[in-house]
CSV table of C-alpha atoms in Angstrom, one decimal:
chain,number,residue,atom,x,y,z
A,178,MET,CA,14.8,239.2,82.7
A,179,GLN,CA,18.5,238.8,83.4
A,180,ASN,CA,19.7,235.8,85.3
A,181,THR,CA,23.0,237.2,86.5
A,182,SER,CA,24.4,235.4,89.5
A,183,PHE,CA,26.4,237.5,92.0
A,184,SER,CA,27.2,234.4,94.1
A,185,VAL,CA,30.8,233.5,94.9
A,186,SER,CA,30.6,230.6,92.4
A,187,GLY,CA,29.2,233.1,89.8
A,188,LEU,CA,32.1,235.5,90.4
A,189,PHE,CA,34.7,232.7,90.1
A,190,LYS,CA,33.0,231.5,86.9
A,191,GLU,CA,33.2,235.0,85.4
A,192,SER,CA,36.8,235.4,86.5
A,193,GLY,CA,37.7,232.2,84.9
A,194,ALA,CA,35.9,233.2,81.7
A,195,LEU,CA,37.8,236.5,81.7
A,196,LEU,CA,41.1,234.8,82.2
A,197,HIS,CA,40.3,232.3,79.4
A,198,LEU,CA,39.7,235.2,77.1
A,199,SER,CA,42.6,237.4,78.3
A,200,ILE,CA,45.4,234.9,78.7
A,201,PRO,CA,46.0,234.7,74.9
A,202,ILE,CA,45.9,238.6,74.9
A,203,ILE,CA,48.5,238.6,77.7
A,204,PHE,CA,50.8,236.3,75.7
A,205,MET,CA,50.3,238.4,72.6
A,206,GLN,CA,51.1,241.7,74.5
A,207,LEU,CA,54.0,240.1,76.2
A,208,ALA,CA,55.3,238.8,72.9
A,209,THR,CA,55.0,242.2,71.2
A,210,GLN,CA,56.4,244.0,74.2
A,211,ALA,CA,59.2,241.5,74.4
A,212,MET,CA,60.5,242.8,71.1
A,213,GLY,CA,61.3,246.0,72.9
A,214,PHE,CA,62.8,244.0,75.8
A,215,VAL,CA,65.0,242.1,73.3
A,216,ASP,CA,66.0,245.3,71.6
A,217,THR,CA,67.0,246.8,74.9
A,218,THR,CA,69.0,243.8,76.2
A,219,MET,CA,70.7,243.0,72.9
A,220,ALA,CA,71.6,246.7,72.3
A,221,GLY,CA,72.9,247.0,75.9
A,222,GLN,CA,75.4,244.3,75.1
A,223,VAL,CA,76.9,246.5,72.4
A,224,SER,CA,77.6,249.7,74.4
A,225,ALA,CA,76.1,252.1,76.9
A,226,ALA,CA,75.5,254.5,74.1
A,227,ASP,CA,73.4,252.0,72.1
A,228,LEU,CA,71.4,251.2,75.2
A,229,ALA,CA,70.8,255.0,75.8
A,230,ALA,CA,69.9,255.4,72.2
A,231,ILE,CA,67.2,252.7,72.4
A,232,ALA,CA,65.9,254.4,75.5
A,233,LEU,CA,65.6,257.8,73.9
A,234,GLY,CA,64.3,256.4,70.6
A,235,THR,CA,61.7,254.5,72.5
A,236,SER,CA,60.8,257.7,74.3
A,237,LEU,CA,60.0,259.4,71.0
A,238,TRP,CA,58.3,256.3,69.6
A,239,LEU,CA,56.2,255.1,72.6
A,240,PRO,CA,53.7,258.0,73.1
A,241,VAL,CA,52.7,258.2,69.4
A,242,SER,CA,52.6,254.5,69.0
A,243,LEU,CA,50.3,254.2,72.0
A,244,LEU,CA,48.1,257.0,70.5
A,245,LEU,CA,47.9,254.9,67.3
A,246,ARG,CA,47.2,251.8,69.3
A,247,GLY,CA,44.5,253.5,71.2
A,248,ILE,CA,42.7,255.0,68.2
A,249,ILE,CA,42.6,251.5,66.6
A,250,MET,CA,41.5,250.0,69.9
A,251,ALA,CA,38.1,251.6,69.3
A,252,LEU,CA,37.4,248.8,66.9
A,253,THR,CA,37.3,246.2,69.6
A,254,PRO,CA,34.3,247.4,71.7
A,255,VAL,CA,32.5,248.4,68.5
A,256,VAL,CA,32.9,244.9,67.0
A,257,ALA,CA,32.2,243.3,70.3
A,258,PHE,CA,28.9,245.3,70.7
A,259,HIS,CA,27.8,244.5,67.1
A,260,ARG,CA,28.7,240.8,67.6
A,261,GLY,CA,26.7,240.6,70.8
A,262,ALA,CA,23.7,242.2,68.9
A,263,GLN,CA,24.3,239.9,65.9
A,264,GLN,CA,24.8,242.9,63.6
A,265,LEU,CA,27.5,241.3,61.4
A,266,ASP,CA,27.1,243.8,58.5
A,267,LYS,CA,28.0,246.6,60.9
A,268,VAL,CA,31.1,244.6,62.0
A,269,ARG,CA,32.3,244.6,58.3
A,270,ILE,CA,31.6,248.4,57.9
A,271,ALA,CA,33.5,249.2,61.1
A,272,PHE,CA,36.5,247.0,60.1
A,273,ILE,CA,36.9,248.6,56.7
A,274,GLN,CA,36.6,252.1,57.9
A,275,MET,CA,39.1,251.5,60.6
A,276,LEU,CA,41.5,250.4,57.9
A,277,TRP,CA,41.2,253.8,56.4
A,278,LEU,CA,41.5,255.6,59.7
A,279,SER,CA,44.6,253.6,60.6
A,280,ALA,CA,46.2,254.4,57.3
A,281,PHE,CA,45.7,258.1,57.8
A,282,ALA,CA,47.1,257.9,61.4
A,283,SER,CA,50.1,255.9,60.4
A,284,ALA,CA,51.0,258.4,57.7
A,285,CYS,CA,51.1,261.2,60.3
A,286,LEU,CA,53.2,259.0,62.6
A,287,MET,CA,55.8,258.3,59.9
A,288,VAL,CA,56.3,262.0,59.3
A,289,TYR,CA,56.8,262.5,63.0
A,290,LEU,CA,59.5,259.8,63.2
A,291,VAL,CA,61.4,261.1,60.3
A,292,LEU,CA,61.8,264.4,62.2
A,293,GLY,CA,63.1,262.6,65.3
A,294,GLU,CA,66.6,264.0,65.0
A,295,ASN,CA,65.3,267.6,65.1
A,296,ILE,CA,63.2,266.8,68.2
A,297,LEU,CA,66.2,265.3,70.1
A,298,VAL,CA,68.3,268.3,69.3
A,299,ALA,CA,65.6,270.7,70.5
A,300,LEU,CA,65.3,268.7,73.7
A,301,GLY,CA,69.0,269.1,74.4
A,302,VAL,CA,69.8,265.4,74.5
A,303,ALA,CA,73.5,264.4,74.9
A,304,GLN,CA,75.1,264.9,71.5
A,305,GLU,CA,76.7,261.5,71.3
A,306,ILE,CA,73.4,259.7,71.5
A,307,ILE,CA,71.4,261.6,68.9
A,308,PRO,CA,72.7,260.0,65.6
A,309,ILE,CA,72.0,256.4,66.8
A,310,ALA,CA,68.6,257.3,68.4
A,311,SER,CA,67.4,259.2,65.3
A,312,ASP,CA,68.4,256.5,62.9
A,313,TYR,CA,66.6,254.0,65.1
A,314,VAL,CA,63.3,255.8,64.9
A,315,VAL,CA,63.7,256.3,61.1
A,316,ALA,CA,64.0,252.5,60.8
A,317,LEU,CA,60.8,252.1,62.9
A,318,ALA,CA,59.0,254.5,60.6
A,319,PHE,CA,59.3,251.9,57.8
A,320,GLY,CA,57.2,249.5,59.8
A,321,VAL,CA,54.5,251.9,61.0
A,322,PRO,CA,51.9,250.9,58.3
A,323,GLY,CA,52.5,247.2,59.1
A,324,ILE,CA,52.1,247.9,62.8
A,325,ALA,CA,48.9,249.8,62.1
A,326,LEU,CA,47.5,247.0,60.0
A,327,PHE,CA,48.3,244.4,62.6
A,328,TYR,CA,46.6,246.4,65.3
A,329,THR,CA,43.5,246.7,63.1
A,330,LEU,CA,43.4,243.0,62.3
A,331,ASN,CA,43.9,242.2,65.9
A,332,GLY,CA,41.1,244.6,67.0
A,333,PHE,CA,38.7,242.7,64.7
A,334,CYS,CA,39.8,239.3,66.1
A,335,GLU,CA,39.5,240.5,69.7
A,336,GLY,CA,36.0,241.9,69.1
A,337,MET,CA,35.0,238.6,67.6
A,338,ASN,CA,36.1,236.9,70.8
A,339,ASN,CA,39.1,235.3,69.0
A,340,THR,CA,42.3,236.1,70.9
A,341,ARG,CA,44.2,232.9,70.1
A,342,ALA,CA,45.2,233.6,66.5
A,343,PRO,CA,46.9,237.0,67.2
A,344,MET,CA,48.6,235.4,70.2
A,345,LEU,CA,50.2,232.6,68.1
A,346,ILE,CA,51.3,235.1,65.4
A,347,SER,CA,52.8,237.4,68.0
A,348,VAL,CA,54.8,234.7,69.6
A,349,LEU,CA,56.0,233.6,66.1
A,350,GLY,CA,57.0,237.3,65.5
A,351,LEU,CA,59.0,237.4,68.7
A,352,LEU,CA,60.9,234.2,67.7
A,353,VAL,CA,61.7,235.7,64.3
A,354,ASN,CA,62.7,239.0,65.9
A,355,ILE,CA,65.5,237.6,67.9
A,356,PRO,CA,67.7,236.1,65.1
A,357,VAL,CA,66.9,239.1,62.8
A,358,ASN,CA,68.0,241.4,65.6
A,359,TYR,CA,71.3,239.5,65.9
A,360,ILE,CA,71.9,239.5,62.2
A,361,LEU,CA,71.3,243.3,61.8
A,362,ILE,CA,73.0,244.4,65.1
A,363,TYR,CA,76.3,242.5,64.5
A,364,GLY,CA,76.3,242.5,60.7
A,365,LYS,CA,76.1,238.8,59.8
A,366,PHE,CA,75.8,237.2,56.3
A,367,GLY,CA,77.7,240.1,54.8
A,368,LEU,CA,75.3,242.8,56.1
A,369,PRO,CA,76.7,245.9,57.8
A,370,ALA,CA,76.8,246.0,61.6
A,371,LEU,CA,74.0,248.5,62.5
A,372,GLY,CA,74.1,248.2,66.3
A,373,ALA,CA,70.9,249.6,67.9
A,374,VAL,CA,69.6,250.8,64.5
A,375,GLY,CA,69.4,247.2,63.5
A,376,CYS,CA,66.8,246.7,66.2
A,377,GLY,CA,64.5,249.2,64.5
A,378,TRP,CA,64.8,247.6,61.1
A,379,ALA,CA,64.2,244.1,62.7
A,380,THR,CA,61.0,245.3,64.5
A,381,SER,CA,59.7,246.9,61.2
A,382,LEU,CA,60.3,243.7,59.2
A,383,VAL,CA,58.7,241.5,61.8
A,384,TYR,CA,55.5,243.6,62.1
A,385,TRP,CA,55.0,243.4,58.3
A,386,LEU,CA,55.4,239.6,58.5
A,387,MET,CA,52.9,239.4,61.4
A,388,SER,CA,50.3,241.6,59.5
A,389,ALA,CA,50.6,239.4,56.4
A,390,LEU,CA,50.1,236.2,58.5
A,391,LEU,CA,47.1,237.6,60.4
A,392,TYR,CA,45.5,238.9,57.2
A,393,SER,CA,45.9,235.5,55.6
A,394,TYR,CA,44.3,233.8,58.6
A,395,ILE,CA,41.3,236.1,58.5
A,396,LYS,CA,40.9,235.9,54.8
A,397,HIS,CA,40.8,232.1,54.8
A,398,HIS,CA,38.8,231.6,58.0
A,399,HIS,CA,35.4,230.0,57.1
A,400,HIS,CA,33.4,232.2,59.5
A,401,TYR,CA,35.0,235.5,58.7
A,402,LYS,CA,34.6,235.1,55.0
A,403,ARG,CA,30.9,235.7,55.4
A,404,ILE,CA,31.5,238.9,57.3
A,405,LEU,CA,34.5,240.5,55.6
A,406,HIS,CA,33.5,240.4,52.0
A,407,PHE,CA,35.1,243.6,50.7
A,408,GLY,CA,32.3,244.9,48.6
A,409,GLN,CA,32.5,248.5,49.7
A,410,LEU,CA,36.1,249.7,50.2
A,411,LYS,CA,35.5,253.5,49.8
A,412,PRO,CA,35.9,255.6,52.9
A,413,VAL,CA,32.7,256.6,54.7
A,414,TRP,CA,33.6,259.8,56.5
A,415,SER,CA,30.7,259.7,59.0
A,416,GLU,CA,31.8,256.2,60.2
A,417,ILE,CA,35.5,257.2,60.2
A,418,SER,CA,34.6,260.3,62.3
A,419,HIS,CA,32.6,258.1,64.7
A,420,LEU,CA,35.5,255.7,65.2
A,421,PHE,CA,38.0,258.6,65.6
A,422,LYS,CA,35.8,260.3,68.2
A,423,LEU,CA,35.6,257.1,70.1
A,424,GLY,CA,39.2,256.0,69.6
A,425,PHE,CA,41.1,259.3,70.0
A,426,PRO,CA,40.2,259.7,73.7
A,427,ILE,CA,41.3,256.0,74.2
A,428,GLY,CA,44.5,256.7,72.4
A,429,LEU,CA,45.2,259.9,74.2
A,430,ASN,CA,44.4,258.2,77.5
A,431,ILE,CA,46.9,255.4,76.8
A,432,ALA,CA,49.5,257.8,75.4
A,433,VAL,CA,49.2,260.0,78.4
A,434,CYS,CA,49.9,256.9,80.7
A,435,GLY,CA,52.8,255.7,78.5
A,436,SER,CA,54.3,259.0,77.6
A,437,ILE,CA,54.8,260.1,81.2
A,438,PHE,CA,57.5,257.5,81.3
A,439,ALA,CA,58.9,258.5,78.0
A,440,VAL,CA,59.1,262.2,79.0
A,441,ILE,CA,60.7,261.3,82.3
A,442,ALA,CA,63.4,259.3,80.4
A,443,LEU,CA,64.0,262.3,78.2
A,444,LEU,CA,64.3,264.6,81.2
A,445,ILE,CA,66.7,262.2,82.9
A,446,GLY,CA,68.7,262.2,79.7
A,447,ARG,CA,70.0,265.6,80.7
A,448,ILE,CA,71.7,264.1,83.7
A,449,GLY,CA,73.7,261.5,81.9
A,450,ALA,CA,73.8,258.2,79.9
A,451,GLU,CA,74.2,256.1,83.1
A,452,ASN,CA,71.1,257.6,84.6
A,453,VAL,CA,69.1,257.1,81.4
A,454,ALA,CA,70.2,253.4,81.2
A,455,ALA,CA,69.1,252.8,84.9
A,456,ALA,CA,65.8,254.4,84.2
A,457,GLN,CA,65.3,252.4,81.0
A,458,ILE,CA,65.8,249.1,82.9
A,459,ALA,CA,63.1,249.9,85.4
A,460,LEU,CA,60.8,251.3,82.7
A,461,ASN,CA,61.4,248.4,80.3
A,462,ILE,CA,60.7,245.6,82.8
A,463,SER,CA,57.8,247.5,84.3
A,464,SER,CA,56.2,247.8,80.8
A,465,MET,CA,56.5,244.1,80.5
A,466,THR,CA,54.6,243.4,83.7
A,467,TYR,CA,52.1,246.1,82.8
A,468,MET,CA,51.0,243.9,79.9
A,469,ILE,CA,49.1,241.7,82.3
A,470,PRO,CA,46.6,244.3,83.6
A,471,MET,CA,46.5,245.9,80.2
A,472,SER,CA,45.6,242.7,78.5
A,473,LEU,CA,43.0,242.0,81.2
A,474,SER,CA,41.5,245.4,80.5
A,475,PHE,CA,41.1,244.4,76.8
A,476,GLY,CA,39.3,241.2,77.9
A,477,ILE,CA,37.1,243.3,80.2
A,478,THR,CA,36.2,245.6,77.4
A,479,ILE,CA,35.2,242.6,75.2
A,480,ARG,CA,33.2,240.9,77.9
A,481,VAL,CA,31.4,244.2,78.9
A,482,GLY,CA,30.8,245.1,75.3
A,483,HIS,CA,29.2,241.7,74.5
A,484,ALA,CA,26.9,242.0,77.5
A,485,LEU,CA,25.8,245.4,76.6
A,486,GLY,CA,25.2,244.3,73.0
A,487,GLU,CA,23.0,241.6,74.4
A,488,GLN,CA,21.2,244.2,76.5
A,489,LYS,CA,22.3,242.6,79.8
A,490,ASP,CA,23.2,245.6,81.9
A,491,GLN,CA,23.5,243.7,85.2
A,492,LEU,CA,25.9,241.2,83.6
A,493,ALA,CA,28.0,244.0,82.2
A,494,ALA,CA,28.2,245.5,85.7
A,495,MET,CA,29.2,242.2,87.3
A,496,ARG,CA,31.9,241.7,84.6
A,497,SER,CA,33.3,245.1,85.2
A,498,TYR,CA,33.7,244.6,89.0
A,499,VAL,CA,35.1,241.1,88.7
A,500,GLY,CA,37.6,242.3,86.1
A,501,VAL,CA,38.9,245.0,88.4
A,502,VAL,CA,39.3,242.6,91.3
A,503,THR,CA,41.0,240.0,89.2
A,504,ALA,CA,43.5,242.5,87.8
A,505,ALA,CA,44.2,243.8,91.3
A,506,LEU,CA,44.9,240.4,92.7
A,507,LEU,CA,47.2,239.4,89.8
A,508,SER,CA,49.2,242.6,90.2
A,509,LEU,CA,50.5,241.2,93.6
A,510,MET,CA,52.6,238.8,91.6
A,511,SER,CA,54.4,241.7,89.9
A,512,VAL,CA,55.0,243.3,93.3
A,513,ALA,CA,56.6,240.1,94.6
A,514,PHE,CA,58.6,239.8,91.4
A,515,PHE,CA,60.2,243.2,91.7
A,516,LEU,CA,60.9,242.9,95.4
A,517,LEU,CA,62.3,239.4,95.4
A,518,PHE,CA,64.4,239.3,92.3
A,519,PRO,CA,65.9,242.8,91.6
A,520,GLU,CA,69.5,241.5,91.1
A,521,TRP,CA,68.4,238.9,88.6
A,522,ILE,CA,66.3,241.4,86.6
A,523,ILE,CA,69.2,243.9,86.4
A,524,ARG,CA,71.7,241.3,85.3
A,525,LEU,CA,69.6,240.8,82.2
A,526,TYR,CA,70.4,244.3,81.1
A,527,THR,CA,73.8,245.3,82.4
A,528,THR,CA,76.7,244.5,84.7
A,529,ASP,CA,77.7,248.1,85.1
A,530,PRO,CA,77.9,248.7,88.9
A,531,ILE,CA,76.7,252.3,88.8
A,532,VAL,CA,73.8,251.6,86.5
A,533,SER,CA,72.9,248.5,88.6
A,534,ALA,CA,72.8,250.4,91.9
A,535,THR,CA,70.5,253.1,90.6
A,536,ALA,CA,68.2,250.6,88.9
A,537,ALA,CA,67.9,248.5,92.1
A,538,THR,CA,66.4,251.5,93.9
A,539,LEU,CA,64.1,252.3,91.1
A,540,LEU,CA,62.7,248.8,91.0
A,541,VAL,CA,61.5,249.2,94.6
A,542,PHE,CA,59.5,252.2,93.6
A,543,THR,CA,58.3,250.3,90.5
A,544,ALA,CA,56.9,247.6,92.8
A,545,MET,CA,55.0,250.2,94.7
A,546,TYR,CA,52.8,251.3,91.8
A,547,GLN,CA,51.9,247.9,90.4
A,548,PHE,CA,48.6,247.6,92.4
A,549,SER,CA,47.3,251.1,91.7
A,550,ASP,CA,48.3,250.7,88.0
A,551,ALA,CA,46.3,247.5,87.8
A,552,LEU,CA,43.2,249.2,89.3
A,553,GLN,CA,43.2,252.2,87.0
A,554,THR,CA,43.9,250.1,83.9
A,555,SER,CA,41.2,247.5,84.5
A,556,ALA,CA,38.6,250.2,85.4
A,557,ASN,CA,39.5,252.0,82.2
A,558,GLY,CA,38.9,248.8,80.3
A,559,ALA,CA,35.4,248.4,81.7
A,560,LEU,CA,34.7,252.0,80.9
A,561,ARG,CA,35.7,251.4,77.2
A,562,GLY,CA,33.2,248.6,77.2
A,563,TYR,CA,30.6,251.2,78.1
A,564,LYS,CA,32.0,253.4,75.3
A,565,ASP,CA,32.9,256.0,78.0
A,566,THR,CA,36.2,257.4,76.8
A,567,LYS,CA,36.3,261.2,77.2
A,568,VAL,CA,36.1,261.5,80.9
A,569,PRO,CA,38.7,258.8,81.6
A,570,MET,CA,41.0,260.7,79.2
A,571,ILE,CA,40.6,263.9,81.2
A,572,LEU,CA,41.1,262.1,84.5
A,573,ALA,CA,44.3,260.5,83.1
A,574,ILE,CA,45.7,263.8,81.8
A,575,LEU,CA,45.1,265.5,85.2
A,576,ALA,CA,46.6,262.6,87.2
A,577,TYR,CA,49.7,262.2,85.0
A,578,TRP,CA,50.5,265.5,83.6
A,579,GLY,CA,48.8,267.7,86.2
A,580,LEU,CA,50.2,265.8,89.2
A,581,ALA,CA,52.8,263.0,88.5
A,582,LEU,CA,55.1,264.9,86.1
A,583,PRO,CA,55.2,268.3,87.9
A,584,LEU,CA,55.7,266.6,91.3
A,585,GLY,CA,58.5,264.4,89.8
A,586,MET,CA,60.2,267.4,88.2
A,587,VAL,CA,60.1,269.4,91.5
A,588,LEU,CA,61.4,266.4,93.5
A,589,GLY,CA,63.9,265.2,90.9
A,590,LEU,CA,65.4,268.4,89.4
A,591,THR,CA,64.9,271.2,91.9
A,592,ASP,CA,65.6,272.0,95.6
A,593,TYR,CA,62.2,273.6,96.2
A,594,LEU,CA,60.9,270.9,98.6
A,595,VAL,CA,63.9,268.6,99.2
A,596,PRO,CA,67.4,268.5,97.8
A,597,ALA,CA,67.1,267.3,94.2
A,598,MET,CA,66.5,263.5,94.2
A,599,GLY,CA,67.3,262.8,90.5
A,600,GLU,CA,65.4,259.9,89.0
A,601,LYS,CA,64.1,258.8,92.4
A,602,GLY,CA,62.0,262.0,92.6
A,603,PHE,CA,60.4,261.1,89.3
A,604,TRP,CA,59.4,257.7,90.5
A,605,ILE,CA,57.7,259.2,93.6
A,606,GLY,CA,55.7,261.4,91.2
A,607,ILE,CA,54.7,258.3,89.2
A,608,VAL,CA,53.5,256.5,92.4
A,609,THR,CA,51.4,259.5,93.4
A,610,GLY,CA,49.9,260.0,90.0
A,611,LEU,CA,49.0,256.3,89.5
A,612,SER,CA,47.3,256.1,92.9
A,613,THR,CA,45.3,259.2,92.1
A,614,ALA,CA,44.3,257.9,88.7
A,615,ALA,CA,43.2,254.6,90.2
A,616,PHE,CA,40.9,256.3,92.7
A,617,ALA,CA,39.4,258.5,90.1
A,618,MET,CA,38.8,255.7,87.5
A,619,LEU,CA,37.0,253.5,90.1
A,620,ILE,CA,34.7,256.4,91.0
A,621,ARG,CA,34.0,257.0,87.3
A,622,LEU,CA,33.2,253.4,86.7
A,623,PHE,CA,30.8,253.2,89.6
A,624,VAL,CA,29.0,256.4,88.3
A,625,VAL,CA,28.8,255.1,84.7
A,626,ILE,CA,27.4,251.7,85.8
A,627,ARG,CA,24.8,253.4,88.0
A,628,ARG,CA,23.7,255.7,85.2
A,629,ASN,CA,23.5,252.9,82.7
A,630,GLN,CA,21.4,250.8,85.1
A,631,GLN,CA,19.1,253.8,85.8
A,632,ARG,CA,18.7,254.4,82.1
A,633,VAL,CA,17.7,250.8,81.5
A,634,ALA,CA,15.3,250.9,84.4
A,635,ASN,CA,13.6,254.0,83.1
A,636,GLU,CA,13.3,252.5,79.6
A,637,LYS,CA,11.6,249.4,81.1
A,638,LEU,CA,9.3,251.6,83.2
A,639,SER,CA,8.3,253.6,80.1
A,640,GLN,CA,7.6,250.4,78.1
A,641,ALA,CA,5.5,249.0,81.0
A,642,MET,CA,3.4,252.2,81.1
A,643,VAL,CA,2.6,252.1,77.3
């Protein structure tokens, strides 16, 4: 019998527990995302071309890095479920096999990044930006295995309900990233001045450092020693296949959400460097605030996974609903931030009057989609806890690629409906797509919870009849 309280006090208690778990994840995500923020702001002080190169390089890097992140993210609900069920041997098997899967995935990603110059040329990007942007992604390729390893180690820690250690290491990584960026961008201590390309090398080096530190922590942790004894290191293809089938829809879902912004930046690149720079400001600061609902969604996944592992379906449902409401309320802080402090935000990136004016308009649109983005992200996190990943992936593809991007292209680049609106048209498409995705994800979450509860009820009825 489950003693799950749906009282107001019970809801506040669960919200507090979720925040306690998620706040370290928020700081970790903000720290890792802040590396991109630091890259953008520091490169922007060098030249507009360097800022545009970071924008385009990020547009190539972001979708595939999100795909990698999502695939590895499958480890978190699997570990959380096995931990809740006290199946620690299965935790070890899942962790080792995810190491193999992440190694294969990172190898594919490195090949893609090395071909970055050819991709930019094929897309018709402004010629003066291509050399810097392509060298930037090649520098990032060096750090891909380190990034994949850090994601895997982090997924294990999150599944084990330990979010503090990855947070501390991520903050340390950010603090190291800033001076390394400065040294490589401006060529200090006898090194050549690499400009924006130096940001790529700095990010790669820092992720290798973060991976080494987190691995050392796990290896020497007294509790994890009993779980992660590396007796069987050979790949088990059935387990790798299971993790891939679970993780690929998660990765594709996240990549679809993130890549829509990257593709829009690439399309705006045809208009001019100033337009790309303005779009990058709105996208970069928006990606920072997105870390809050995204991190909460990770916490929701863990909380729901633990409850399901303990066979407490009512508790899992309550944690899902509370998580969505908590994320929605917190998103109002981001809305206020964009509407009240646009000038301060823009000054962090540039003082160019043309870029600043365009960016100010885009920040208003960015504020408009914060609430719906929080709803769809948190609902998706709960669905991951239920290991429901395929349908959310399809819903995301339809909302973003079937609605947001086509509508943005029509409004931004053509005169079919209204005179071409440029980058503003793309942001209208984003608002529409995110709102649609939020509605669809909430409906899916409700359906999955009802089905799970009905399944549990049927199982109990069958047992009672025996």
